[in-house]
mmCIF file of C-alpha atoms in Angstrom:
data_model
loop_
_atom_site.group_PDB
_atom_site.id
_atom_site.type_symbol
_atom_site.label_atom_id
_atom_site.label_comp_id
_atom_site.label_asym_id
_atom_site.label_seq_id
_atom_site.Cartn_x
_atom_site.Cartn_y
_atom_site.Cartn_z
ATOM 1 C CA MET A 138 71.302 100.864 78.368
ATOM 2 C CA ASP A 139 74.668 101.210 80.054
ATOM 3 C CA ASP A 140 74.743 102.682 83.524
ATOM 4 C CA ALA A 141 76.989 105.597 84.404
ATOM 5 C CA PRO A 142 80.012 104.620 86.489
ATOM 6 C CA LEU A 143 80.091 105.225 90.226
ATOM 7 C CA ILE A 144 82.306 108.251 90.796
ATOM 8 C CA ILE A 145 83.841 108.751 94.229
ATOM 9 C CA ALA A 146 86.206 111.675 94.762
ATOM 10 C CA GLY A 147 86.879 111.816 91.032
ATOM 11 C CA ARG A 148 87.659 108.087 90.700
ATOM 12 C CA SER A 149 85.464 106.006 88.464
ATOM 13 C CA PHE A 150 84.220 102.515 89.375
ATOM 14 C CA GLN A 151 82.113 100.073 87.366
ATOM 15 C CA SER A 152 81.122 98.004 90.413
ATOM 16 C CA ARG A 153 78.699 99.394 92.983
ATOM 17 C CA LEU A 154 79.509 96.703 95.511
ATOM 18 C CA ILE A 155 82.247 97.355 98.064
ATOM 19 C CA VAL A 156 83.313 94.383 100.174
ATOM 20 C CA GLY A 157 85.124 93.990 103.462
ATOM 21 C CA THR A 158 88.071 91.728 104.154
ATOM 22 C CA GLY A 159 87.266 90.632 107.705
ATOM 23 C CA LYS A 160 85.921 87.413 109.213
ATOM 24 C CA TYR A 161 86.871 85.127 106.311
ATOM 25 C CA LYS A 162 88.230 81.633 106.901
ATOM 26 C CA SER A 163 91.384 82.657 105.040
ATOM 27 C CA TYR A 164 92.731 85.471 102.897
ATOM 28 C CA ALA A 165 92.599 83.060 99.945
ATOM 29 C CA GLN A 166 88.847 82.596 100.388
ATOM 30 C CA ASN A 167 88.550 86.349 100.867
ATOM 31 C CA ALA A 168 90.274 86.976 97.539
ATOM 32 C CA GLU A 169 88.033 84.477 95.770
ATOM 33 C CA ALA A 170 84.921 86.135 97.228
ATOM 34 C CA ALA A 171 86.079 89.629 96.288
ATOM 35 C CA ALA A 172 86.624 88.451 92.723
ATOM 36 C CA ALA A 173 83.200 86.731 92.620
ATOM 37 C CA ALA A 174 81.594 89.943 93.922
ATOM 38 C CA GLY A 175 83.220 91.865 91.090
ATOM 39 C CA ALA A 176 84.337 94.373 93.717
ATOM 40 C CA GLU A 177 86.850 97.071 92.836
ATOM 41 C CA ILE A 178 87.091 98.546 96.340
ATOM 42 C CA VAL A 179 87.853 96.544 99.491
ATOM 43 C CA THR A 180 87.864 97.864 103.027
ATOM 44 C CA VAL A 181 90.896 97.053 105.164
ATOM 45 C CA ALA A 182 91.846 97.640 108.779
ATOM 46 C CA LEU A 183 95.125 98.817 110.269
ATOM 47 C CA ARG A 184 96.544 96.791 113.137
ATOM 48 C CA ARG A 185 99.778 96.238 115.032
ATOM 49 C CA VAL A 186 102.323 93.987 113.336
ATOM 50 C CA ASN A 187 103.045 90.843 115.335
ATOM 51 C CA VAL A 188 106.550 91.570 116.642
ATOM 52 C CA SER A 189 107.021 88.350 118.550
ATOM 53 C CA GLY A 190 106.664 85.265 116.454
ATOM 54 C CA ASP A 191 105.266 84.163 113.152
ATOM 55 C CA VAL A 192 103.767 86.965 111.079
ATOM 56 C CA GLY A 193 101.608 84.500 109.118
ATOM 57 C CA GLU A 194 99.850 85.305 105.864
ATOM 58 C CA ARG A 195 99.474 88.873 104.690
ATOM 59 C CA LEU A 196 96.396 90.455 103.164
ATOM 60 C CA VAL A 197 98.467 92.207 100.483
ATOM 61 C CA ASP A 198 99.786 88.853 99.256
ATOM 62 C CA HIS A 199 96.240 87.736 98.396
ATOM 63 C CA LEU A 200 94.434 90.942 97.434
ATOM 64 C CA ASP A 201 96.739 92.945 95.214
ATOM 65 C CA PRO A 202 96.589 96.655 96.116
ATOM 66 C CA GLN A 203 97.307 97.378 92.440
ATOM 67 C CA LYS A 204 94.109 95.578 91.427
ATOM 68 C CA PHE A 205 91.784 96.589 94.271
ATOM 69 C CA THR A 206 91.358 100.052 95.716
ATOM 70 C CA TYR A 207 92.224 99.617 99.384
ATOM 71 C CA LEU A 208 89.891 101.616 101.586
ATOM 72 C CA PRO A 209 91.452 101.844 105.062
ATOM 73 C CA ASN A 210 88.875 102.009 107.837
ATOM 74 C CA THR A 211 88.919 103.172 111.428
ATOM 75 C CA ALA A 212 86.987 100.223 112.829
ATOM 76 C CA GLY A 213 87.502 99.976 116.561
ATOM 77 C CA CYS A 214 87.983 103.729 117.027
ATOM 78 C CA PHE A 215 85.724 105.370 119.595
ATOM 79 C CA THR A 216 87.058 108.933 119.469
ATOM 80 C CA ALA A 217 87.820 111.401 116.691
ATOM 81 C CA ASP A 218 91.465 111.539 117.836
ATOM 82 C CA ASP A 219 91.908 107.763 117.523
ATOM 83 C CA ALA A 220 90.319 107.762 114.079
ATOM 84 C CA VAL A 221 92.525 110.592 112.808
ATOM 85 C CA ARG A 222 95.647 108.938 114.251
ATOM 86 C CA THR A 223 94.744 105.635 112.571
ATOM 87 C CA LEU A 224 94.137 107.166 109.159
ATOM 88 C CA ARG A 225 97.339 109.202 109.262
ATOM 89 C CA LEU A 226 99.159 105.891 109.764
ATOM 90 C CA ALA A 227 97.104 104.273 107.001
ATOM 91 C CA ARG A 228 98.098 107.054 104.620
ATOM 92 C CA GLU A 229 101.737 106.477 105.510
ATOM 93 C CA ALA A 230 101.431 102.682 105.153
ATOM 94 C CA GLY A 231 99.682 102.719 101.823
ATOM 95 C CA GLY A 232 99.941 106.177 100.400
ATOM 96 C CA TRP A 233 96.175 106.485 99.901
ATOM 97 C CA ARG A 234 94.094 109.529 100.721
ATOM 98 C CA LEU A 235 90.722 107.831 100.144
ATOM 99 C CA VAL A 236 89.587 106.474 103.504
ATOM 100 C CA LYS A 237 86.556 105.158 105.344
ATOM 101 C CA LEU A 238 85.883 107.002 108.569
ATOM 102 C CA GLU A 239 83.870 105.362 111.312
ATOM 103 C CA VAL A 240 83.801 106.487 114.922
ATOM 104 C CA LEU A 241 81.814 104.144 117.091
ATOM 105 C CA SER A 242 79.939 104.745 120.313
ATOM 106 C CA ASP A 243 79.831 101.439 122.189
ATOM 107 C CA GLN A 244 80.806 97.799 121.777
ATOM 108 C CA LYS A 245 77.278 96.462 122.015
ATOM 109 C CA THR A 246 75.814 98.337 119.059
ATOM 110 C CA LEU A 247 78.884 99.751 117.282
ATOM 111 C CA TYR A 248 76.487 102.578 116.496
ATOM 112 C CA PRO A 249 78.279 105.582 114.978
ATOM 113 C CA ASP A 250 78.987 108.476 117.341
ATOM 114 C CA MET A 251 77.972 111.280 115.037
ATOM 115 C CA GLU A 252 79.429 114.158 117.057
ATOM 116 C CA GLU A 253 82.882 112.538 117.047
ATOM 117 C CA THR A 254 82.450 111.428 113.432
ATOM 118 C CA LEU A 255 81.768 114.975 112.258
ATOM 119 C CA LYS A 256 84.713 116.294 114.271
ATOM 120 C CA ALA A 257 87.048 113.677 112.759
ATOM 121 C CA ALA A 258 85.719 114.298 109.242
ATOM 122 C CA LYS A 259 86.540 118.006 109.481
ATOM 123 C CA LEU A 260 90.070 117.315 110.771
ATOM 124 C CA LEU A 261 90.751 114.740 108.052
ATOM 125 C CA ILE A 262 89.384 116.847 105.205
ATOM 126 C CA ALA A 263 91.544 119.765 106.392
ATOM 127 C CA GLU A 264 94.544 117.417 106.079
ATOM 128 C CA GLY A 265 93.662 116.494 102.495
ATOM 129 C CA PHE A 266 91.958 113.145 103.079
ATOM 130 C CA GLU A 267 89.054 112.044 100.901
ATOM 131 C CA VAL A 268 86.571 110.814 103.454
ATOM 132 C CA MET A 269 83.864 108.232 102.881
ATOM 133 C CA VAL A 270 81.921 108.338 106.095
ATOM 134 C CA TYR A 271 80.008 105.656 107.982
ATOM 135 C CA CYS A 272 77.066 107.365 109.651
ATOM 136 C CA SER A 273 73.672 106.928 111.209
ATOM 137 C CA ASP A 274 70.600 107.243 108.982
ATOM 138 C CA ASP A 275 69.892 110.700 110.394
ATOM 139 C CA PRO A 276 69.422 113.029 107.392
ATOM 140 C CA VAL A 277 70.486 116.074 109.438
ATOM 141 C CA TYR A 278 73.913 114.657 110.291
ATOM 142 C CA ALA A 279 74.219 113.264 106.771
ATOM 143 C CA ARG A 280 73.851 116.797 105.446
ATOM 144 C CA LYS A 281 76.389 118.165 107.927
ATOM 145 C CA LEU A 282 78.897 115.523 106.825
ATOM 146 C CA GLU A 283 78.293 116.346 103.190
ATOM 147 C CA ASP A 284 78.653 120.072 103.891
ATOM 148 C CA ALA A 285 81.936 119.334 105.683
ATOM 149 C CA GLY A 286 83.219 117.875 102.407
ATOM 150 C CA CYS A 287 82.845 114.104 102.752
ATOM 151 C CA CYS A 288 83.069 112.389 99.358
ATOM 152 C CA ALA A 289 80.533 109.648 100.140
ATOM 153 C CA ILE A 290 77.788 109.373 102.748
ATOM 154 C CA MET A 291 77.456 105.831 104.083
ATOM 155 C CA PRO A 292 74.460 105.353 106.376
ATOM 156 C CA LEU A 293 73.860 102.058 108.144
ATOM 157 C CA GLY A 294 71.027 99.812 106.992
ATOM 158 C CA SER A 295 71.138 98.269 110.473
ATOM 159 C CA LEU A 296 73.856 97.530 113.025
ATOM 160 C CA ILE A 297 77.275 96.310 111.854
ATOM 161 C CA GLY A 298 77.308 92.534 111.477
ATOM 162 C CA SER A 299 73.617 92.202 112.397
ATOM 163 C CA GLY A 300 72.263 91.112 109.022
ATOM 164 C CA LEU A 301 68.963 92.814 109.822
ATOM 165 C CA GLY A 302 68.669 94.537 106.459
ATOM 166 C CA ILE A 303 67.422 98.060 105.787
ATOM 167 C CA GLN A 304 65.561 98.980 108.969
ATOM 168 C CA ASN A 305 64.666 102.536 108.040
ATOM 169 C CA PRO A 306 64.086 102.785 104.300
ATOM 170 C CA VAL A 307 62.316 106.134 104.683
ATOM 171 C CA ASN A 308 65.408 107.786 106.146
ATOM 172 C CA ILE A 309 67.716 106.155 103.610
ATOM 173 C CA ARG A 310 65.513 107.576 100.860
ATOM 174 C CA LEU A 311 65.528 111.041 102.469
ATOM 175 C CA ILE A 312 69.325 110.935 102.521
ATOM 176 C CA VAL A 313 69.465 109.782 98.890
ATOM 177 C CA GLU A 314 67.211 112.646 97.791
ATOM 178 C CA GLN A 315 69.156 115.385 99.559
ATOM 179 C CA THR A 316 72.728 114.232 98.888
ATOM 180 C CA ARG A 317 74.866 115.264 95.919
ATOM 181 C CA VAL A 318 77.770 112.880 96.586
ATOM 182 C CA PRO A 319 77.363 109.077 96.412
ATOM 183 C CA VAL A 320 75.220 107.444 99.103
ATOM 184 C CA ILE A 321 76.344 103.934 99.974
ATOM 185 C CA VAL A 322 74.515 101.736 102.472
ATOM 186 C CA ASP A 323 77.183 100.454 104.825
ATOM 187 C CA ALA A 324 76.351 97.742 107.351
ATOM 188 C CA GLY A 325 73.279 95.642 107.997
ATOM 189 C CA VAL A 326 72.902 93.762 104.745
ATOM 190 C CA GLY A 327 72.191 90.107 105.525
ATOM 191 C CA THR A 328 71.213 88.586 102.223
ATOM 192 C CA ALA A 329 70.793 89.468 98.574
ATOM 193 C CA SER A 330 67.306 90.966 98.888
ATOM 194 C CA ASP A 331 68.646 93.543 101.403
ATOM 195 C CA ALA A 332 71.157 94.746 98.837
ATOM 196 C CA VAL A 333 68.382 94.957 96.253
ATOM 197 C CA VAL A 334 66.284 97.094 98.627
ATOM 198 C CA ALA A 335 69.193 99.494 99.194
ATOM 199 C CA MET A 336 69.742 99.916 95.471
ATOM 200 C CA GLU A 337 66.017 100.242 94.705
ATOM 201 C CA LEU A 338 65.914 103.117 97.181
ATOM 202 C CA GLY A 339 68.322 104.898 94.866
ATOM 203 C CA CYS A 340 71.556 104.343 96.745
ATOM 204 C CA ASP A 341 74.688 104.546 94.630
ATOM 205 C CA GLY A 342 76.250 101.436 96.128
ATOM 206 C CA VAL A 343 76.378 98.964 98.985
ATOM 207 C CA LEU A 344 79.217 98.069 101.332
ATOM 208 C CA MET A 345 79.147 94.730 103.121
ATOM 209 C CA ASN A 346 81.383 92.276 104.913
ATOM 210 C CA THR A 347 79.630 89.821 107.217
ATOM 211 C CA ALA A 348 76.796 88.915 104.820
ATOM 212 C CA ILE A 349 79.380 87.395 102.508
ATOM 213 C CA ALA A 350 82.024 86.241 104.991
ATOM 214 C CA GLU A 351 79.585 84.422 107.276
ATOM 215 C CA ALA A 352 77.506 82.798 104.544
ATOM 216 C CA LYS A 353 77.892 79.024 104.403
ATOM 217 C CA ASP A 354 79.380 79.456 100.942
ATOM 218 C CA PRO A 355 80.951 82.937 100.893
ATOM 219 C CA VAL A 356 82.039 82.818 97.257
ATOM 220 C CA ARG A 357 78.547 81.911 96.107
ATOM 221 C CA MET A 358 77.030 84.640 98.298
ATOM 222 C CA ALA A 359 79.508 87.134 96.852
ATOM 223 C CA ARG A 360 78.216 86.258 93.407
ATOM 224 C CA ALA A 361 74.621 86.589 94.625
ATOM 225 C CA MET A 362 75.411 90.048 95.984
ATOM 226 C CA LYS A 363 76.932 91.099 92.690
ATOM 227 C CA HIS A 364 73.700 90.166 90.918
ATOM 228 C CA ALA A 365 71.577 91.752 93.667
ATOM 229 C CA VAL A 366 73.312 95.105 93.405
ATOM 230 C CA ILE A 367 72.972 95.071 89.616
ATOM 231 C CA ALA A 368 69.304 93.994 89.814
ATOM 232 C CA GLY A 369 68.431 96.676 92.377
ATOM 233 C CA ARG A 370 70.228 99.349 90.404
ATOM 234 C CA GLU A 371 68.537 98.344 87.156
ATOM 235 C CA ALA A 372 65.111 98.262 88.814
ATOM 236 C CA TYR A 373 65.709 101.715 90.287
ATOM 237 C CA LEU A 374 66.753 103.128 86.911
ATOM 238 C CA ALA A 375 63.872 101.359 85.148
ATOM 239 C CA GLY A 376 61.336 102.927 87.524
ATOM 240 C CA ARG A 377 58.932 100.536 89.171
ATOM 241 C CA MET A 378 55.212 100.278 88.354
ATOM 242 C CA ALA A 379 52.690 101.988 90.586
ATOM 243 C CA LYS A 380 51.267 99.951 93.476
ATOM 244 C CA LYS A 381 47.533 99.275 93.259
ATOM 245 C CA ARG A 382 45.102 97.964 95.830
ATOM 246 C CA TYR A 383 43.240 95.649 93.460
ATOM 247 C CA ALA A 384 44.021 93.305 90.592
ATOM 248 C CA ASP A 385 44.640 94.537 87.080
ATOM 249 C CA PRO A 386 44.536 91.674 84.538
ATOM 250 C CA SER A 387 47.543 91.218 82.314
ATOM 251 C CA SER A 388 45.547 89.440 79.566
ATOM 252 C CA PRO A 389 43.049 91.369 77.411
ATOM 253 C CA LEU A 390 39.453 91.380 78.583
ATOM 254 C CA ALA A 391 38.201 91.680 74.993
ATOM 255 C CA GLY A 392 37.698 88.521 72.939
ATOM 256 C CA LEU A 393 36.959 86.231 75.869
ATOM 257 C CA ILE A 394 35.084 83.105 74.775
ATOM 258 C CA MET B 180 118.715 99.934 125.327
ATOM 259 C CA GLN B 181 115.087 99.093 125.859
ATOM 260 C CA LEU B 182 112.151 100.084 123.658
ATOM 261 C CA SER B 183 108.436 99.547 123.822
ATOM 262 C CA VAL B 184 107.281 98.085 120.503
ATOM 263 C CA ASN B 185 103.560 97.547 119.999
ATOM 264 C CA GLY B 186 103.227 97.381 123.744
ATOM 265 C CA GLU B 187 106.020 94.806 124.208
ATOM 266 C CA LEU B 188 109.472 95.466 125.635
ATOM 267 C CA LYS B 189 112.288 94.887 123.130
ATOM 268 C CA GLN B 190 116.043 95.293 123.270
ATOM 269 C CA ALA B 191 117.905 97.256 120.629
ATOM 270 C CA ALA B 192 121.584 97.993 119.985
ATOM 271 C CA GLU B 193 122.803 101.453 121.032
ATOM 272 C CA ALA B 194 122.219 104.049 118.311
ATOM 273 C CA ALA B 195 120.311 101.553 116.147
ATOM 274 C CA ASN B 196 118.451 103.164 113.279
ATOM 275 C CA LEU B 197 114.807 102.358 112.651
ATOM 276 C CA ARG B 198 115.422 100.610 109.357
ATOM 277 C CA ALA B 199 117.955 98.217 110.897
ATOM 278 C CA PHE B 200 115.710 97.617 113.878
ATOM 279 C CA LEU B 201 112.788 96.650 111.612
ATOM 280 C CA ALA B 202 115.095 94.317 109.683
ATOM 281 C CA ASP B 203 116.085 92.623 112.965
ATOM 282 C CA LEU B 204 112.383 92.039 113.644
ATOM 283 C CA GLY B 205 111.953 90.549 110.173
ATOM 284 C CA ILE B 206 109.635 93.361 109.074
ATOM 285 C CA ASP B 207 109.496 94.568 105.468
ATOM 286 C CA PRO B 208 109.641 98.369 105.799
ATOM 287 C CA ARG B 209 107.602 98.827 102.607
ATOM 288 C CA LYS B 210 104.539 97.203 104.142
ATOM 289 C CA VAL B 211 104.268 99.034 107.444
ATOM 290 C CA ALA B 212 103.818 102.462 108.968
ATOM 291 C CA VAL B 213 105.657 103.472 112.111
ATOM 292 C CA GLU B 214 104.828 105.879 114.871
ATOM 293 C CA ARG B 215 107.619 106.861 117.249
ATOM 294 C CA ASN B 216 106.491 108.478 120.478
ATOM 295 C CA ARG B 217 103.109 109.225 118.844
ATOM 296 C CA GLU B 218 104.671 110.888 115.778
ATOM 297 C CA ILE B 219 104.661 109.248 112.363
ATOM 298 C CA VAL B 220 108.101 108.546 110.924
ATOM 299 C CA PRO B 221 107.945 108.841 107.123
ATOM 300 C CA ARG B 222 109.334 105.750 105.420
ATOM 301 C CA SER B 223 111.986 107.862 103.690
ATOM 302 C CA LEU B 224 113.430 108.729 107.110
ATOM 303 C CA PHE B 225 113.643 105.186 108.566
ATOM 304 C CA GLU B 226 117.382 104.948 107.940
ATOM 305 C CA GLU B 227 118.326 108.250 109.484
ATOM 306 C CA THR B 228 115.996 107.877 112.474
ATOM 307 C CA LEU B 229 118.143 106.857 115.431
ATOM 308 C CA LEU B 230 116.285 105.133 118.231
ATOM 309 C CA SER B 231 116.697 106.184 121.860
ATOM 310 C CA ASP B 232 116.281 104.296 125.097
ATOM 311 C CA GLY B 233 112.652 104.349 126.201
ATOM 312 C CA ASP B 234 111.234 105.071 122.738
ATOM 313 C CA GLN B 235 107.695 103.879 122.169
ATOM 314 C CA LEU B 236 107.108 102.473 118.707
ATOM 315 C CA GLU B 237 103.877 101.487 117.048
ATOM 316 C CA ILE B 238 104.349 99.401 113.904
ATOM 317 C CA VAL B 239 101.168 98.757 111.935
ATOM 318 C CA GLU B 240 100.089 97.097 108.702
ATOM 319 C CA PHE B 241 96.913 96.466 106.742
ATOM 320 C CA VAL B 242 94.867 93.447 107.776
ATOM 321 C CA GLY B 243 91.442 92.176 106.825
ATOM 322 C CA GLY B 244 88.578 94.303 108.092
ATOM 323 C CA GLY B 245 85.072 95.437 107.289
#
């Protein structure tokens, strides 16, 4: 009955839920939520050190990079050049080659700019990075990114931070069917049922930040998401019943009094 | 001499090396990456990297993000 592990770029993970580390009230709450989610991978951003004044708390003091796989992102990058520059620095800061690439188009939608994303992916892969790529739910670009050598295809369910769920399940399913590397829905999950939908579509995992961080009780929502991802995965593997237009009694018709 | 560090002007001693300069700022060199004039300085070279007047440094670290 055991499920196969999630394998990304040759690394094996038991958890299919990847969580972000942004927007939490504190890094302490963030760490508690990540533990409740059972996450093994956490996304992190790279930013300027505060060089004038108190440095405050550090992420690494709460989420141990030895215990969690840090996945540096390129959030806030709007060109391929910026994304490549950021991840080169991330590799130097942490020593990790596994990265999350996202190149965004505009502040209002944060929709991925696929032309720049593909360009950045090719540059990074040529430099030895293992690239998990945030992308639109366009199956054509998803294939191009896979052909370029990306180690995970991560289409949006809906816009980053929107909580609108899986807006285009048909496209997500098309991407799942054509892709040989893991497909992970990244962005758009708002509540547990959205994560279930992603997994029931056959995705290999789900990545989320805001759905947990902006819940009234983030730690409890993290636990809900853990169960949701497991439930969706199990339902997908179990194979759902056929849909019918009319009722089909569950109790025997024979022997009625 | 004067340097630009993360967009802010900072003073440094003549011929200061990068490692010493980071220490003056209270920065643990093991937790950051540094770009000098748009080129990454590997951590192993912090000590032997001598700063020059007008250098532009970017010093970054991991923070929470989605």
